[in-house]
Structures are given as C-alpha cells and as structure tokens.
Amino acid sequence: MKLFLDTAEAAEIAALAASGLVDGVTTNPSLVHKAGRNFLEVVKEIAGLVPGPVSAEVVATDYEGMMAEARVLRGLAPNVCIKLPLTLDGLRATKALTAEGAMVNVTLCFSAAQALLAAKAGATFVSPFVGRHDDVGFNGMALIEDIRLIYDNYDFATQILVASVRHPVHVLEAAKIGADVATMPPAVLRQLASHPLTDRGLAAFLADWAKTGQSIR
Ligand code: E4P
C-alpha cells in the first residue's frame, strides 16, 4: 500500500520524506490556500521532494479550461499528476489526458457509480473521500469496499486512493480492504508510527542502558 501526504506544506513534506515512507503527495485548492504559497511554485518544489506522483488540481470546470490548465501543470515536473473533479467534463478530460500519457487523479468521488465511471475513463487514481462521508453519517469505508469489489470484478487498473483520511484507523481499514493508496495529513502519518508502549519501553531501555555506563561508539 502506498502512503501519500495530503498537504501543500513543503517543509512538512521534506521532513517526512526523509523517512523514505512517503510515496507521493496530494494537494487541493484549499490546502494551497492554507499553505499561503504560489500554486505553481509550491507544486514544482514538492515534485522535487518526493519520487512519486504529486497531485495538482485544476480549477477550471469546463473541458477546454481543464485541458489548458493541465498543460501548464504537466509542464512543472514529470511526476505531476493532474487532479480533475468527478464531473462529466472532468471525465472527458481524464480520457483525453490519459490518452496523452498523463497521470490523472479523479477527485471528489462520493459514490461507487462515480468510481466506475472514473475507471472507465482510464483514471490513474480515483479519490473517494472517506472522512467527509463519515461527517454526514455514512460509513466512508463501505464505499471503499464497494469500489474494490467493482474494480476487481473487471480488473480495472485505476488505483483506489483513499482520501479525506482523518485518523490512523482510516488507514488501517483501507489497508485491510486492499485500497492501493491512502493520502493523509502529516499528523496522521506521525500517529501511525507512534505508540505509548513504544515510548514507555524505549524510555525504560535507555534508563537501564545509562546505568550500565557503557557506550556503543
Ligand atoms: C484529497 O486528495 C483531498 O485533498 C483531501 O483528502 C480532502 O480531505 P478533507 O476532507 O480533510 O478536506
């Protein structure tokens, strides 16, 4: 399972990328606004920090506009993945861009029917938003199960990129279902690595080691 960071904060990405655990990055217009950076500059910088796909979202809502913006974004770096909304124009642009060899992430997916269309359009990734589903009283993970089943039924190559992840359990559930990718805020990746018993055990080992008076160097 691939782990992506869902942020436009370049410093956070650089810090966590050093762990070797970050396979890619997703951004969206709200995250770019939060980072307070120039969109094209920050995408280019992030694309240099991770080897894998960096999703950059178009803001045009019509096919021609999406294609024009995609051309600009693709020119930033070879690992830029064009993020398109799950609309009919977005699906049309998905088909055209993938035919040109571009990576495409179809975002704002809230139903299995939408995910089926994204796969038929040839999307590299589809992004179902689990957290926003949970927010309105629907089990977001049930959507991931349905998409996994449908994609496996037809051997669709589109990767399920679990988005709107809010906590480590979302990542675990996604992994159990067999999702291809989970994208998460940096804090969630840190939470995945941490456990109070690890901290307590390490503190005890270090305290006992200090009592030995020894050094490994
Ligand atoms: C996906 O690519 C989106 O950027 C993101 O996961 C949305 O998450 P949110 O619902 O926490 O805004």
Short mmCIF file of N, CA and C and ligand atoms in Angstrom, two decimals, residues 4-7 25-31 55 57 83 105-108 110 127-133 135 161-166 183-185, ligand 1:
data_model
loop_
_atom_site.label_atom_id
_atom_site.label_comp_id
_atom_site.label_asym_id
_atom_site.label_seq_id
_atom_site.Cartn_x
_atom_site.Cartn_y
_atom_site.Cartn_z
N PHE A 4 0.56 8.50 0.77
CA PHE A 4 0.77 9.85 0.26
C PHE A 4 0.50 10.85 1.39
N LEU A 5 1.14 12.01 1.29
CA LEU A 5 0.81 13.10 2.22
C LEU A 5 -0.18 14.03 1.54
N ASP A 6 -1.18 14.46 2.30
CA ASP A 6 -2.23 15.33 1.80
C ASP A 6 -1.99 16.73 2.37
N THR A 7 -1.12 17.48 1.74
CA THR A 7 -0.73 18.80 2.23
C THR A 7 0.03 19.55 1.15
N VAL A 25 2.26 12.78 -3.02
CA VAL A 25 1.61 13.91 -2.33
C VAL A 25 0.33 14.25 -3.07
N THR A 26 -0.69 14.64 -2.31
CA THR A 26 -1.89 15.21 -2.93
C THR A 26 -2.08 16.62 -2.40
N THR A 27 -2.51 17.51 -3.28
CA THR A 27 -2.85 18.87 -2.85
C THR A 27 -4.25 19.17 -3.38
N ASN A 28 -4.84 20.22 -2.88
CA ASN A 28 -6.09 20.71 -3.45
C ASN A 28 -6.10 22.23 -3.24
N PRO A 29 -7.03 22.96 -3.85
CA PRO A 29 -7.01 24.42 -3.73
C PRO A 29 -7.08 24.91 -2.28
N SER A 30 -7.82 24.19 -1.42
CA SER A 30 -7.92 24.62 -0.02
C SER A 30 -6.57 24.46 0.69
N LEU A 31 -5.87 23.38 0.40
CA LEU A 31 -4.55 23.16 1.03
C LEU A 31 -3.53 24.18 0.54
N SER A 55 -0.22 15.28 -6.88
CA SER A 55 -1.48 15.70 -7.50
C SER A 55 -1.66 17.21 -7.38
N GLU A 57 -4.43 20.18 -8.64
CA GLU A 57 -5.83 20.22 -9.10
C GLU A 57 -6.12 21.41 -10.02
N LYS A 83 -5.14 16.56 -11.21
CA LYS A 83 -6.31 16.22 -10.40
C LYS A 83 -7.53 16.90 -11.01
N ASN A 105 -5.71 11.99 -11.44
CA ASN A 105 -6.36 11.63 -10.19
C ASN A 105 -7.75 12.26 -10.22
N VAL A 106 -8.79 11.41 -10.28
CA VAL A 106 -10.15 11.94 -10.30
C VAL A 106 -10.63 12.08 -8.86
N THR A 107 -10.93 13.32 -8.49
CA THR A 107 -11.18 13.65 -7.09
C THR A 107 -12.66 13.95 -6.83
N LEU A 108 -12.98 14.10 -5.55
CA LEU A 108 -14.35 14.39 -5.11
C LEU A 108 -15.29 13.25 -5.51
N PHE A 110 -17.73 10.39 -4.43
CA PHE A 110 -18.59 10.08 -3.28
C PHE A 110 -19.52 8.89 -3.51
N SER A 127 -10.21 9.19 -6.18
CA SER A 127 -10.11 9.61 -4.77
C SER A 127 -11.47 9.67 -4.09
N PRO A 128 -11.90 8.55 -3.45
CA PRO A 128 -13.10 8.61 -2.63
C PRO A 128 -12.77 9.26 -1.29
N PHE A 129 -13.64 10.17 -0.85
CA PHE A 129 -13.40 10.96 0.37
C PHE A 129 -14.08 10.30 1.57
N VAL A 130 -13.35 9.53 2.36
CA VAL A 130 -13.99 8.79 3.45
C VAL A 130 -14.41 9.69 4.62
N GLY A 131 -13.55 10.61 5.02
CA GLY A 131 -13.84 11.45 6.18
C GLY A 131 -15.09 12.30 5.97
N ARG A 132 -15.22 12.87 4.79
CA ARG A 132 -16.40 13.72 4.53
C ARG A 132 -17.67 12.88 4.50
N HIS A 133 -17.55 11.60 4.13
CA HIS A 133 -18.70 10.70 4.20
C HIS A 133 -19.07 10.43 5.65
N ASP A 135 -18.54 12.30 8.09
CA ASP A 135 -19.08 13.54 8.66
C ASP A 135 -20.60 13.65 8.51
N LEU A 161 -7.42 5.55 -4.28
CA LEU A 161 -6.63 6.45 -3.44
C LEU A 161 -7.58 6.96 -2.35
N VAL A 162 -7.49 6.39 -1.17
CA VAL A 162 -8.41 6.76 -0.09
C VAL A 162 -8.04 8.16 0.41
N ALA A 163 -9.00 9.09 0.29
CA ALA A 163 -8.75 10.49 0.63
C ALA A 163 -9.67 10.94 1.76
N SER A 164 -9.41 12.16 2.22
CA SER A 164 -10.16 12.71 3.36
C SER A 164 -9.99 11.79 4.57
N VAL A 165 -8.74 11.35 4.75
CA VAL A 165 -8.37 10.50 5.88
C VAL A 165 -8.20 11.39 7.11
N ARG A 166 -8.81 10.97 8.21
CA ARG A 166 -8.78 11.83 9.41
C ARG A 166 -7.98 11.24 10.56
N THR A 183 -4.05 8.75 1.29
CA THR A 183 -3.39 10.05 1.43
C THR A 183 -3.86 10.67 2.73
N MET A 184 -2.92 11.21 3.48
CA MET A 184 -3.25 11.64 4.85
C MET A 184 -2.51 12.91 5.24
N PRO A 185 -3.08 13.66 6.20
CA PRO A 185 -2.34 14.81 6.74
C PRO A 185 -1.05 14.30 7.41
C1 E4P B 1 -7.84 14.54 -1.46
O1 E4P B 1 -6.99 14.43 -2.32
C2 E4P B 1 -8.16 15.75 -0.74
O2 E4P B 1 -7.07 16.63 -0.87
C3 E4P B 1 -8.34 15.56 0.75
O3 E4P B 1 -8.06 14.25 1.15
C4 E4P B 1 -9.58 16.12 1.31
O4 E4P B 1 -9.60 15.92 2.71
P1 E4P B 1 -10.54 16.74 3.72
O5 E4P B 1 -11.91 16.16 3.62
O6 E4P B 1 -9.93 16.51 5.06
O7 E4P B 1 -10.51 18.18 3.27
#
